[in-house]
Amino acid sequence: MSRFVQPPPHPVDAYAGDGLLRSWLERHLGPAGHAAAKGRLADLAADVAGPLRAAHADAEAHPPTLVRYDPWGARIDRIDTSAGWQAQRAAAARHAVVALPYLPDARGTWGAAARVVQHALLHLYGPESATFSCPVAMADGAAALLSMPDVDAGVRNTWLPRLISTDPATAITSGQWMTESQGGSDLGRSSTVGRPAADGSWRLTGEKWFCSAADAAMAVALARPEGAGRGSRVLAPFLVPRYAADSPLASGMAPDAPAPGVTVHRLKDKLGTWALPTAEIGLRDAYAVPLGDPAVPGLVRAMTLVVVTRVHNAAAAAGGMRRGLAYARAYADVRHVADGALASSPLHRATLGTLAVDAAGAFALAGHAFALLGRVEVGADPVAAAELRIVAPLAKLATGRLAVSSASEYVESFGGAGYVEDTGVPRLLRDAQVLPIWEGTTNVLALDVLRALTREDAGAPLLGRLAAAVDLARPLSPVLADTLAAAAAQLGDTITLVTADPGAPTVLAGARGLALRLAYALTTALLVEHAAWGDEQAELAARLWARRWLRHEEIAEDAHHHLDLLC
């Protein structure tokens, strides 16, 4: 008797096979704008299905290592990464995954919607980038920070062109050194101190506990300027060169040696994101340059970076959900069970259809955040800025949680094969778990949402969008319109109570629930908007999303019947 060998799943083309992505681009870019982006997106999708998938596997199989000393005992703190990691680095530059929204020709073609095209690139690139999407996010955040007018022009001109280069030989990425072990997300307890030097640069001393992309050429670090006082508002962002080649203090040192004063204590042994070098780093009079005036409280400036990385986190969550769905659907097509193909099982189809609804909602939420970001950057749209203030944390927290629950289902959908590392499926769950943590846990972000509601009236643009979506939903489905209207009314009442006494224990204890309800209602509105434009898949997803997340109903039967339309 011959040994059975299960055929592997072959997911559909990540661009051509994603109807929601393509219709989203058609709506936001217009036919001509979408046509201008098609070649770029098709090229990346082809790369993802071939060399980048192989690079991803190589980077996962060969995680980074820290070499502390050279053969003669000199401290070198060199982080060695795999060929696959380097291939992902080159591809990110070549496909302009970071650079696109900063390139003059891209802004000339798409204007504010260059961020919409970038989101599409991330949607394709991120899920199998071996989490190189993390340094991509931080490089984008650093580029946004460097682009601010109060940053010294010399510093900007030295570093920004390298961050947004599309030449793999010159492109760099950035790390983000903010958290410290004693405070974590409580930045007010940061103890890293910055001292001005005679030449206008600064020297930083402190300990940074969770430094992702520790191999990047630079990092943005938060430090407390000497004499600035307590609390988080006075913290200022500084640019720290990672290697001797960029440090004026490194005379005579090898260019790839760590910059003087920068010590890599150890690499983190993490649950997931194995290919990503994450380190504990010590600073002892390390050379740094301020990003803005350190005498002016700088945490607000640093939030420019944080907003960008939060929306990238949402893109990573949504992209991973979509790719996991594609793999699970492809496996169902080639796996046979007692009653025939797994894809013909009503129960399994219902499971996949429900996952497809969640993936559609996450995509719309992440995509909306990028669209708002583009409108803020190109045209300084105050309405978009007000909405982005609350959408960024909502998109990040909601998609992060959805990504973890979906990844668990994807692993389960493969049965035993989903638990075997060789298949690559377990990585979906391991890597998803970082998404509700990085850039603020769900609870941290929920409190940020409360601050946005109570201090900045961020609920007004959100409730306005919900009200407009109710009118759009009425011709599509009166039940959907009524569901959204009821959710909006309840949220409006809750926001009124919250803003009346934001420090009440009941308000604080309910912050997570409120934030998630806001995110679910907003997602319904976004799907309705796309459905009203004319997308049939979005209309079905909006109805099922509203039933699942606003009315808490079982959607299995409809998800089973409409699986092919949903994904």
XYZ file of C-alpha atoms in Angstrom:
567
model
C 0.000 0.000 0.000
C 1.486 3.342 -1.037
C 1.952 6.087 1.524
C -0.536 8.939 1.241
C 0.979 12.380 0.692
C -1.294 15.364 1.208
C -1.092 17.898 -1.647
C -0.049 21.292 -0.247
C -2.359 24.293 -0.527
C -1.650 26.860 -3.211
C -3.411 30.131 -2.354
C -4.727 32.437 -5.042
C -2.676 35.364 -6.307
C -2.573 37.880 -3.470
C -3.581 40.797 -5.719
C -5.584 39.334 -8.599
C -7.459 36.975 -6.275
C -8.494 39.611 -3.732
C -11.689 41.182 -5.002
C -12.198 43.457 -2.011
C -8.686 44.886 -2.308
C -9.133 45.609 -6.007
C -12.558 47.221 -5.627
C -11.287 49.298 -2.688
C -8.507 50.633 -4.896
C -10.928 51.284 -7.743
C -13.118 53.364 -5.440
C -10.389 55.313 -3.653
C -8.059 55.847 -6.616
C -10.547 55.993 -9.480
C -10.106 53.846 -12.603
C -7.092 55.807 -13.837
C -5.419 55.833 -10.434
C -5.969 52.118 -9.978
C -4.625 51.458 -13.455
C -1.491 53.412 -12.542
C -0.969 51.174 -9.501
C -1.731 47.797 -11.083
C 1.734 47.092 -12.446
C 3.392 47.857 -9.134
C 0.931 45.684 -7.201
C 1.057 42.785 -9.663
C 4.867 42.794 -9.567
C 4.886 42.638 -5.780
C 2.256 39.871 -5.713
C 4.398 37.820 -8.094
C 7.452 38.378 -5.893
C 5.486 37.378 -2.792
C 4.397 34.101 -4.381
C 7.944 33.216 -5.438
C 11.267 34.540 -4.140
C 9.847 36.369 -1.139
C 7.976 33.293 0.079
C 11.265 31.416 -0.077
C 13.074 34.293 1.661
C 10.428 34.270 4.348
C 10.990 30.555 4.982
C 14.752 31.045 5.124
C 14.512 33.915 7.595
C 12.180 31.902 9.818
C 14.526 28.912 9.734
C 17.620 31.005 10.504
C 16.787 33.544 13.216
C 19.230 36.323 14.087
C 22.196 35.738 16.360
C 24.210 38.118 18.509
C 28.001 37.940 18.271
C 29.323 39.840 21.275
C 33.092 39.502 20.749
C 35.519 39.134 17.887
C 38.115 36.332 17.954
C 40.540 38.548 19.918
C 38.092 39.564 22.614
C 37.009 42.989 21.358
C 33.335 43.765 22.026
C 31.570 44.025 18.641
C 27.852 43.378 19.379
C 27.192 42.275 15.805
C 23.740 40.993 14.917
C 23.909 38.420 12.133
C 20.769 37.916 10.058
C 19.924 35.419 7.331
C 20.021 35.781 3.579
C 16.220 35.607 3.609
C 16.012 38.593 5.972
C 18.315 40.554 3.689
C 16.200 39.595 0.677
C 13.126 40.958 2.443
C 15.014 44.164 3.208
C 15.962 44.595 -0.445
C 12.412 43.870 -1.626
C 10.889 46.415 0.741
C 13.124 49.084 -0.803
C 12.722 47.931 -4.388
C 8.909 47.882 -4.159
C 8.849 51.254 -2.329
C 6.871 49.800 0.561
C 8.153 52.578 2.840
C 9.013 55.171 0.239
C 5.861 55.406 -1.843
C 3.901 58.104 0.053
C 7.011 60.323 0.179
C 7.933 60.099 -3.511
C 7.049 63.214 -5.547
C 5.862 61.184 -8.542
C 3.568 59.072 -6.321
C 2.052 62.170 -4.749
C 1.704 63.668 -8.200
C -0.176 60.606 -9.413
C -2.342 59.798 -6.394
C -2.115 62.824 -4.078
C -3.308 61.975 -0.580
C -4.307 58.524 -1.841
C -0.638 57.536 -2.149
C -1.176 56.185 1.366
C -4.011 54.020 0.004
C -1.603 52.501 -2.520
C 0.967 51.999 0.224
C -1.621 50.156 2.295
C -2.239 47.842 -0.654
C 1.517 47.185 -0.908
C 1.667 46.369 2.800
C -1.396 44.130 2.477
C 0.506 42.074 -0.095
C 4.001 42.291 1.362
C 3.511 41.949 5.099
C 2.002 38.493 5.724
C 5.034 36.572 4.421
C 7.796 39.090 5.019
C 9.132 37.210 8.066
C 7.804 40.284 9.929
C 10.143 42.619 8.085
C 6.908 44.605 8.077
C 7.998 45.717 11.574
C 11.140 47.638 10.510
C 9.120 48.872 7.529
C 6.588 50.381 9.934
C 9.243 51.997 12.096
C 11.125 53.341 9.084
C 7.883 54.921 7.856
C 7.229 56.407 11.292
C 10.758 57.800 11.460
C 10.382 59.263 7.962
C 7.127 60.961 9.010
C 8.837 62.396 12.082
C 11.832 63.617 10.084
C 9.443 65.267 7.622
C 8.069 67.590 10.303
C 9.020 71.249 9.787
C 10.564 71.706 13.247
C 13.229 69.042 12.610
C 16.640 70.462 11.765
C 17.050 70.539 7.970
C 20.575 69.114 8.165
C 19.366 66.103 10.143
C 16.436 65.626 7.770
C 18.601 65.820 4.673
C 21.103 63.345 6.097
C 18.660 60.629 7.096
C 15.313 60.976 5.306
C 16.619 60.187 1.788
C 18.090 56.942 3.108
C 14.844 55.897 4.797
C 12.813 56.452 1.630
C 15.368 55.197 -0.865
C 14.183 52.593 -3.373
C 17.747 51.418 -3.999
C 18.481 48.377 -1.809
C 22.146 49.403 -1.712
C 21.383 52.665 0.098
C 17.995 52.144 1.780
C 17.927 51.810 5.559
C 15.321 51.085 8.187
C 14.819 52.411 11.695
C 14.374 50.954 15.131
C 12.240 52.371 17.910
C 13.749 52.560 21.404
C 11.033 53.798 23.729
C 10.067 51.318 26.415
C 12.100 50.593 29.542
C 11.695 47.661 31.900
C 10.451 49.645 34.891
C 7.670 51.415 33.014
C 6.793 49.595 29.817
C 3.941 51.540 28.257
C 4.087 53.996 31.176
C 6.534 56.321 29.468
C 6.383 58.739 32.388
C 8.716 56.398 34.264
C 11.403 56.530 31.562
C 14.829 57.146 33.043
C 16.946 57.618 29.917
C 18.535 61.063 30.162
C 19.808 63.297 27.377
C 22.592 65.847 27.895
C 23.475 68.530 25.348
C 27.014 68.550 23.962
C 29.025 71.561 22.853
C 28.603 70.756 19.153
C 24.780 70.850 19.269
C 24.407 67.074 19.437
C 23.313 65.208 22.559
C 24.475 62.245 24.626
C 21.942 59.674 25.844
C 22.346 57.400 28.852
C 19.813 54.781 29.878
C 18.473 51.275 29.327
C 15.963 50.364 26.633
C 14.174 47.103 27.197
C 12.355 46.215 23.956
C 14.131 47.445 20.821
C 12.736 45.897 17.641
C 14.758 45.892 14.422
C 17.914 46.161 16.513
C 19.973 45.706 13.330
C 18.567 48.886 11.737
C 20.944 51.725 10.853
C 19.242 54.177 13.206
C 16.659 54.352 15.928
C 14.285 56.912 17.334
C 14.750 56.940 21.103
C 12.814 58.782 23.777
C 14.874 60.516 26.456
C 14.301 63.032 29.213
C 16.349 66.176 28.538
C 18.506 66.947 31.545
C 16.574 69.182 33.946
C 13.248 68.734 32.120
C 11.345 67.366 35.108
C 9.051 64.410 35.625
C 6.243 62.911 33.576
C 5.959 61.806 29.959
C 5.075 65.061 28.173
C 8.630 66.429 28.493
C 10.237 63.389 26.854
C 11.841 64.208 23.531
C 12.570 62.054 20.469
C 16.205 61.680 19.435
C 17.809 59.992 16.443
C 20.559 57.564 17.484
C 22.930 56.172 14.841
C 23.321 52.437 15.361
C 26.703 51.984 13.666
C 30.086 53.641 13.802
C 29.843 54.796 10.171
C 27.249 57.393 11.185
C 28.646 58.447 14.573
C 31.102 61.361 14.832
C 32.426 59.740 18.017
C 33.661 56.639 16.169
C 36.916 57.862 14.681
C 39.057 54.928 13.605
C 36.391 52.310 14.179
C 35.148 49.859 11.556
C 32.057 51.276 9.819
C 29.881 48.306 10.795
C 30.926 48.387 14.442
C 28.277 49.527 16.930
C 28.314 53.265 17.533
C 30.207 54.204 20.725
C 27.969 54.072 23.761
C 25.500 51.572 22.245
C 25.602 48.099 23.811
C 23.409 45.167 22.801
C 22.862 43.214 26.017
C 20.930 40.339 24.496
C 18.428 39.362 21.821
C 14.921 38.529 23.005
C 13.771 34.912 22.849
C 10.169 35.562 21.771
C 6.980 33.595 21.276
C 6.929 34.598 17.609
C 8.486 37.037 15.119
C 11.585 34.834 15.260
C 13.321 36.406 12.274
C 13.048 39.926 13.710
C 16.035 40.967 15.861
C 14.633 42.426 19.078
C 17.106 43.432 21.757
C 17.779 44.978 25.126
C 20.097 47.921 24.480
C 22.137 50.020 26.857
C 23.124 53.624 26.140
C 26.155 55.242 27.770
C 26.771 58.744 26.463
C 25.613 57.580 23.045
C 25.658 60.198 20.284
C 22.204 61.455 19.314
C 20.569 64.351 17.540
C 17.221 65.831 18.589
C 14.192 65.587 16.323
C 12.707 68.982 17.096
C 13.517 71.339 19.948
C 14.223 69.310 23.121
C 13.292 72.337 25.230
C 9.695 71.969 24.006
C 7.780 68.976 25.443
C 8.291 66.353 22.764
C 5.941 63.469 23.396
C 3.404 65.059 21.044
C 6.071 65.079 18.301
C 6.884 61.437 18.974
C 3.197 60.573 18.520
C 3.660 61.299 14.808
C 5.743 58.141 14.672
C 3.374 56.210 16.932
C 0.308 56.971 14.800
C 2.111 55.671 11.710
C 3.250 52.476 13.409
C -0.218 51.882 14.842
C -1.859 51.993 11.428
C 0.905 49.733 10.100
C 0.036 47.321 12.910
C -3.566 47.331 11.702
C -2.404 46.675 8.136
C -0.273 43.751 9.327
C -3.240 42.293 11.203
C -5.654 42.641 8.287
C -3.119 41.397 5.745
C -2.282 38.375 7.858
C -5.955 37.548 8.277
C -6.508 37.682 4.532
C -3.453 35.515 3.756
C -4.385 33.002 6.436
C -7.854 32.814 4.907
C -6.351 32.234 1.473
C -4.249 29.342 2.783
C -7.160 27.811 4.710
C -9.441 28.058 1.674
C -6.794 26.537 -0.595
C -6.247 23.693 1.866
C -9.979 23.020 2.005
C -9.947 22.631 -1.772
C -7.253 19.915 -1.725
C -8.074 18.135 1.538
C -10.589 15.270 1.430
C -12.599 13.969 4.368
C -15.303 11.362 4.766
C -17.905 13.224 2.711
C -15.555 14.462 -0.016
C -13.632 17.695 -0.360
C -13.361 19.665 2.872
C -14.443 22.727 0.890
C -17.860 21.144 0.352
C -18.573 20.659 4.058
C -21.313 23.100 5.140
C -19.793 23.353 8.610
C -16.296 24.116 7.333
C -17.652 26.540 4.767
C -19.509 28.353 7.542
C -16.287 28.615 9.533
C -14.339 29.985 6.574
C -17.164 32.361 5.661
C -17.229 33.787 9.183
C -13.478 34.271 9.050
C -13.899 36.024 5.695
C -16.356 38.497 7.245
C -13.815 39.316 9.959
C -11.045 39.692 7.374
C -13.178 42.073 5.299
C -13.932 44.212 8.333
C -10.293 44.352 9.402
C -9.235 45.340 5.885
C -11.756 48.184 5.744
C -10.706 49.477 9.153
C -6.981 49.438 8.331
C -7.595 50.871 4.875
C -9.625 53.742 6.289
C -6.829 54.620 8.719
C -4.336 54.866 5.851
C -6.722 56.987 3.804
C -7.096 59.414 6.713
C -3.338 59.527 7.235
C -2.837 60.505 3.613
C -5.373 63.304 3.879
C -3.596 64.646 6.970
C -0.184 64.579 5.301
C -1.270 65.938 1.925
C -3.481 68.943 2.469
C -3.428 69.011 6.278
C -7.142 68.115 6.340
C -8.362 69.070 9.852
C -11.438 66.837 9.628
C -9.271 63.834 8.763
C -6.840 64.729 11.553
C -9.637 64.814 14.123
C -10.969 61.451 12.995
C -7.515 59.853 12.736
C -6.878 60.742 16.380
C -9.418 58.099 17.409
C -9.333 55.804 14.369
C -5.624 54.966 14.761
C -5.989 53.399 18.225
C -9.359 51.850 17.348
C -8.020 50.243 14.177
C -4.963 48.939 15.967
C -6.753 47.441 18.962
C -9.659 45.875 17.087
C -7.659 44.333 14.249
C -5.007 43.044 16.650
C -7.559 41.056 18.605
C -9.297 39.829 15.463
C -5.959 38.678 14.051
C -5.253 36.449 17.044
C -8.692 34.820 17.109
C -8.607 34.312 13.342
C -5.091 32.863 13.406
C -6.207 30.316 15.997
C -9.026 29.256 13.672
C -6.670 29.045 10.686
C -4.315 26.757 12.591
C -7.255 24.588 13.668
C -8.592 24.422 10.115
C -5.472 22.460 9.091
C -5.981 19.858 11.804
C -2.752 18.184 12.922
C -0.823 19.710 10.035
C -1.576 23.125 11.491
C 0.375 22.179 14.612
C 3.512 21.058 12.786
C 6.217 23.684 12.334
C 7.345 22.296 8.975
C 4.107 23.420 7.340
C 4.643 27.019 8.393
C 1.066 27.220 9.683
C 1.883 27.588 13.414
C 3.701 30.828 12.624
C 0.335 32.415 11.813
C -0.641 32.173 15.469
C 2.793 32.867 16.966
C 3.246 36.046 14.952
C -0.335 37.241 15.353
C 0.011 37.402 19.128
C 2.383 40.366 18.925
C -0.252 42.488 17.196
C -2.389 43.277 20.275
C 0.823 44.039 22.221
C 3.153 46.097 20.056
C 2.438 49.863 20.095
C 0.200 49.486 23.119
C -1.900 46.658 24.499
C -5.665 46.658 24.097
C -6.122 48.208 27.534
C -3.484 50.898 26.943
C -5.127 51.842 23.669
C -8.607 51.771 25.198
C -7.461 54.397 27.703
C -6.018 56.400 24.811
C -9.442 56.254 23.156
C -10.963 57.625 26.370
C -8.490 60.522 26.306
C -9.379 61.237 22.687
C -13.072 61.290 23.529
C -12.810 63.434 26.650
C -9.985 65.834 25.828
C -10.291 66.270 22.069
C -13.967 65.605 21.259
C -12.862 62.820 18.928
C -16.262 61.193 19.174
C -17.882 63.890 17.030
C -16.348 62.919 13.661
C -16.886 59.248 14.437
C -20.567 59.679 15.283
C -20.950 61.850 12.198
C -19.613 59.046 10.009
C -21.987 56.572 11.625
C -24.977 58.863 11.015
C -24.050 59.281 7.353
C -23.633 55.520 6.964
C -27.141 54.926 8.348
C -28.547 56.954 5.451
C -26.388 55.017 2.978
C -27.482 51.702 4.452
C -31.214 52.390 4.220
C -31.544 51.550 0.469
C -29.331 48.491 0.910
C -31.053 46.994 3.938
C -33.439 48.632 6.392
C -32.435 46.067 9.014
C -28.762 46.959 8.583
C -29.596 50.673 8.790
C -31.640 50.189 11.950
C -28.900 48.099 13.550
C -26.279 50.738 12.843
C -28.578 53.554 13.977
C -29.271 51.785 17.280
C -25.547 51.193 17.841
C -24.753 54.838 17.053
C -27.420 56.097 19.459
C -26.178 53.865 22.247
C -22.572 54.913 21.651
C -23.575 58.581 21.631
C -25.255 58.174 25.023
C -22.232 56.328 26.407
C -19.820 58.989 25.166
C -21.914 61.661 26.874
C -21.686 59.779 30.170
C -17.961 59.149 29.719
C -17.104 62.762 29.038
C -19.109 63.886 32.081
C -16.890 61.903 34.484
C -13.907 60.373 32.616
C -12.124 59.333 35.797
C -14.985 57.319 37.271
C -14.035 53.701 38.042
C -16.990 52.414 35.993
C -15.822 54.465 33.003
C -12.245 53.240 33.270
C -13.301 49.634 33.825
C -15.503 49.779 30.729
C -12.959 51.437 28.447
C -12.057 48.261 26.568
C -15.684 47.384 25.876
C -16.442 50.902 24.699
C -13.435 51.004 22.395
C -14.345 47.691 20.800
C -17.984 48.734 20.319
C -16.785 51.944 18.659
C -14.485 49.981 16.384
C -17.186 47.479 15.421
C -19.703 50.228 14.647
C -17.122 52.174 12.634
C -16.249 49.044 10.662
C -19.918 48.525 9.841
C -20.091 52.091 8.554
C -16.971 51.640 6.417
C -18.318 48.458 4.833
C -21.618 50.221 4.191
C -19.808 53.092 2.475
C -18.030 50.649 0.183
C -21.236 48.725 -0.445
C -23.062 51.945 -1.366
C -20.326 52.626 -3.918
C -21.354 49.370 -5.582
C -19.395 46.471 -4.112
C -21.546 43.369 -3.624
C -19.006 41.620 -1.407
C -18.862 44.628 0.919
C -22.658 44.728 1.135
C -22.816 41.102 2.225
C -19.895 41.594 4.613
C -21.585 44.677 6.119
C -24.818 42.772 6.798
C -23.036 39.807 8.343
C -20.536 41.947 10.277
C -23.379 43.970 11.816
C -25.224 40.809 12.797
C -22.067 39.221 14.229
C -20.540 42.159 16.084
C -23.393 44.608 16.728
C -26.300 42.228 17.264
C -24.247 39.211 18.406
C -26.131 36.785 16.198
C -24.964 33.525 14.661
C -24.125 33.998 10.957
C -23.014 30.443 10.116
C -25.824 29.601 7.689
C -25.364 32.712 5.556
C -21.572 32.441 5.775
C -21.822 28.901 4.421
C -24.122 29.809 1.539
C -22.132 32.884 0.499
C -18.544 31.704 1.057
C -17.575 32.080 -2.606
C -18.675 35.720 -2.672
C -17.028 36.489 0.659
C -13.626 35.153 -0.375
